[in-house]
Short mmCIF file of C-alpha atoms and ligand atoms in Angstrom, two decimals:
data_model
loop_
_atom_site.label_atom_id
_atom_site.label_comp_id
_atom_site.label_asym_id
_atom_site.label_seq_id
_atom_site.Cartn_x
_atom_site.Cartn_y
_atom_site.Cartn_z
CA MET A 280 -63.93 76.95 -80.20
CA ALA A 281 -63.00 77.32 -83.84
CA ILE A 282 -65.31 76.26 -86.68
CA GLU A 283 -63.50 73.58 -88.66
CA LYS A 284 -64.13 71.55 -91.78
CA THR A 285 -63.49 67.83 -91.98
CA PHE A 286 -63.85 65.18 -94.67
CA SER A 287 -66.17 62.21 -94.31
CA ILE A 288 -67.02 59.20 -96.47
CA ILE A 289 -70.10 57.08 -95.89
CA LYS A 290 -68.58 53.81 -97.13
CA PRO A 291 -70.18 51.20 -99.44
CA ASN A 292 -71.39 48.85 -96.68
CA SER A 293 -73.43 51.74 -95.26
CA THR A 294 -74.87 52.95 -98.57
CA LEU A 295 -75.76 49.37 -99.59
CA ASP A 296 -77.40 48.75 -96.19
CA ASN A 297 -79.46 51.96 -96.63
CA ASN A 298 -77.90 53.65 -93.60
CA ILE A 299 -77.03 57.02 -95.18
CA GLY A 300 -79.88 58.78 -93.39
CA ASN A 301 -79.13 57.11 -90.04
CA ILE A 302 -75.49 58.18 -90.22
CA LYS A 303 -76.29 61.73 -91.36
CA SER A 304 -78.71 62.08 -88.47
CA ILE A 305 -75.88 61.22 -86.05
CA PHE A 306 -73.79 64.02 -87.62
CA GLU A 307 -76.71 66.44 -87.29
CA LYS A 308 -77.40 65.49 -83.66
CA ASN A 309 -73.74 66.29 -82.95
CA ASP A 310 -73.92 69.74 -84.62
CA LEU A 311 -71.89 68.72 -87.66
CA ARG A 312 -73.37 70.40 -90.74
CA ILE A 313 -72.93 69.35 -94.35
CA ALA A 314 -70.96 71.93 -96.34
CA ALA A 315 -70.64 69.78 -99.48
CA ALA A 316 -71.78 66.33 -100.58
CA LYS A 317 -71.38 64.00 -103.57
CA PHE A 318 -72.96 60.59 -104.07
CA THR A 319 -70.71 58.64 -106.40
CA LYS A 320 -68.83 55.40 -107.05
CA LEU A 321 -65.04 55.63 -106.77
CA SER A 322 -62.78 54.42 -109.57
CA ARG A 323 -59.90 52.14 -108.50
CA GLU A 324 -57.49 54.92 -109.42
CA LYS A 325 -59.26 57.45 -107.19
CA ALA A 326 -59.55 54.99 -104.25
CA GLU A 327 -55.88 53.94 -104.55
CA GLY A 328 -54.79 57.57 -104.60
CA PHE A 329 -56.88 58.38 -101.54
CA TYR A 330 -55.39 55.51 -99.51
CA ILE A 331 -51.86 55.81 -100.94
CA GLU A 332 -50.34 56.01 -97.42
CA HIS A 333 -51.56 52.41 -96.87
CA LYS A 334 -50.11 51.09 -100.17
CA GLU A 335 -47.62 48.76 -98.46
CA ARG A 336 -50.11 47.39 -95.91
CA PRO A 337 -51.32 43.79 -96.44
CA PHE A 338 -54.97 44.89 -96.57
CA PHE A 339 -54.48 47.56 -99.29
CA GLY A 340 -55.98 45.48 -102.13
CA GLU A 341 -58.94 44.45 -99.96
CA LEU A 342 -59.48 48.08 -98.93
CA VAL A 343 -59.54 49.30 -102.55
CA ASP A 344 -61.85 46.40 -103.56
CA PHE A 345 -64.24 47.36 -100.77
CA MET A 346 -64.18 51.11 -101.42
CA THR A 347 -65.02 50.54 -105.11
CA SER A 348 -67.65 47.84 -104.44
CA GLY A 349 -70.62 50.22 -104.19
CA PRO A 350 -71.61 53.87 -103.93
CA VAL A 351 -70.11 56.25 -101.40
CA MET A 352 -71.28 59.57 -100.01
CA LEU A 353 -68.40 62.06 -99.91
CA MET A 354 -68.98 64.97 -97.54
CA CYS A 355 -67.46 68.06 -96.08
CA LEU A 356 -68.70 68.39 -92.50
CA GLU A 357 -68.42 71.68 -90.68
CA GLY A 358 -68.78 72.66 -87.04
CA GLU A 359 -66.95 73.44 -83.81
CA ASN A 360 -63.94 71.16 -83.40
CA ALA A 361 -65.26 69.16 -86.37
CA VAL A 362 -62.18 66.98 -86.99
CA MET A 363 -61.93 65.50 -83.49
CA LYS A 364 -65.69 65.52 -82.88
CA ASN A 365 -66.20 63.44 -86.01
CA ARG A 366 -63.47 60.98 -84.96
CA GLU A 367 -65.20 60.59 -81.58
CA ILE A 368 -68.65 59.90 -82.99
CA MET A 369 -67.20 57.50 -85.61
CA GLY A 370 -65.60 55.27 -82.97
CA ALA A 371 -62.53 53.04 -83.23
CA THR A 372 -61.36 51.65 -86.60
CA ASN A 373 -62.19 48.12 -85.43
CA PRO A 374 -65.91 47.98 -84.53
CA ALA A 375 -65.13 45.36 -81.86
CA GLU A 376 -63.30 48.14 -80.02
CA ALA A 377 -65.75 50.97 -80.81
CA ALA A 378 -67.69 52.61 -77.97
CA GLU A 379 -71.45 52.12 -77.62
CA GLY A 380 -73.48 54.53 -79.72
CA THR A 381 -70.67 55.31 -82.17
CA ILE A 382 -71.31 55.02 -85.91
CA ARG A 383 -68.89 52.11 -86.29
CA LYS A 384 -70.38 50.26 -83.31
CA LEU A 385 -73.82 50.66 -84.88
CA TYR A 386 -73.11 50.16 -88.60
CA ALA A 387 -69.64 48.63 -89.24
CA LYS A 388 -69.44 44.98 -90.30
CA SER A 389 -65.71 44.46 -89.73
CA ILE A 390 -62.40 46.34 -89.43
CA GLY A 391 -62.42 46.68 -93.23
CA GLU A 392 -66.12 47.37 -93.86
CA ASN A 393 -66.28 49.93 -91.11
CA ALA A 394 -69.07 52.24 -92.26
CA VAL A 395 -67.33 55.63 -92.42
CA HIS A 396 -64.09 57.47 -93.04
CA GLY A 397 -63.17 60.65 -91.18
CA SER A 398 -60.05 62.80 -91.42
CA ASP A 399 -57.66 62.30 -88.49
CA SER A 400 -56.20 65.85 -88.38
CA GLU A 401 -56.85 69.33 -89.79
CA ALA A 402 -53.99 68.86 -92.27
CA SER A 403 -55.49 65.55 -93.50
CA ALA A 404 -58.91 67.19 -93.73
CA GLN A 405 -57.58 69.92 -96.02
CA ARG A 406 -55.70 67.45 -98.20
CA GLU A 407 -58.64 65.03 -98.42
CA LEU A 408 -61.21 67.76 -99.13
CA ALA A 409 -59.01 69.10 -101.93
CA TYR A 410 -58.69 65.56 -103.36
CA PHE A 411 -62.46 65.27 -103.85
CA PHE A 412 -63.91 68.79 -104.00
CA GLU A 413 -63.25 71.98 -105.91
CA LYS A 414 -63.06 75.03 -103.63
CA ASN A 415 -66.28 76.46 -105.09
CA GLU A 416 -68.18 73.25 -104.21
CA LEU A 417 -67.87 73.97 -100.47
CA VAL A 418 -70.91 75.98 -99.41
CA ASP A 419 -70.19 78.76 -96.93
CA ARG A 420 -72.98 79.17 -94.41
CA PHE A 421 -71.34 81.08 -91.58
P1 GDP B 720 -59.22 55.00 -89.74
O1 GDP B 720 -58.48 56.33 -89.75
O2 GDP B 720 -59.93 54.74 -88.45
O3 GDP B 720 -60.14 54.83 -90.94
O4 GDP B 720 -58.13 53.83 -89.84
P2 GDP B 720 -56.76 53.63 -90.68
O5 GDP B 720 -56.30 54.94 -91.27
O6 GDP B 720 -55.83 52.88 -89.79
O7 GDP B 720 -57.18 52.64 -91.86
C1 GDP B 720 -57.85 53.11 -93.00
C2 GDP B 720 -58.92 52.09 -93.40
O8 GDP B 720 -58.28 50.89 -93.80
C3 GDP B 720 -59.85 51.66 -92.25
O9 GDP B 720 -60.90 52.56 -92.02
C4 GDP B 720 -60.35 50.31 -92.76
O10 GDP B 720 -61.41 50.47 -93.71
C5 GDP B 720 -59.12 49.78 -93.48
N1 GDP B 720 -58.38 48.86 -92.61
C6 GDP B 720 -57.60 49.16 -91.53
N2 GDP B 720 -57.08 48.04 -90.97
C7 GDP B 720 -57.56 46.99 -91.72
C8 GDP B 720 -57.39 45.58 -91.67
O11 GDP B 720 -56.70 45.04 -90.80
N3 GDP B 720 -58.05 44.84 -92.62
C9 GDP B 720 -58.81 45.42 -93.61
N4 GDP B 720 -59.43 44.64 -94.52
N5 GDP B 720 -58.98 46.74 -93.69
C10 GDP B 720 -58.38 47.53 -92.76
#
């Protein structure tokens, strides 16, 4: 299977609850390797731009408030089938519907404060990685 890159955010509820290490260890156990990482706090402008496709949704303001409410860990994850594997281990958007053992089942507080972001396709992954990382910030290990 092909080695892919995907984009992940450990969201503010997880960083504030001190779950960065717990979530990273789930990535590592599933053979997803970190190819780039930044610990930062998003500006409103950056968060609004990232979620621009949701601009008309009723929860957009709440989503931007949440994503700028604390630090985030931005990551490029790399591995076999990384995009879909990451979506599987994240679990459903709504933690009430997330499978046992998934990151959202373990660490999400609600459908909004749901612990992690992960790209939903290879095209999204490329767009999202380029939104947060320069090409030379992605470390090539293979
Ligand atoms: P994802 O790909 O699983 O993250 O889900 P979506 O692309 O549908 O939504 C993007 C993000 O918007 C989710 O991860 C949630 O943080 C947030 N979100 C989605 N639905 C709701 C909602 O009904 N209420 C709130 N407050 N946030 C939501």
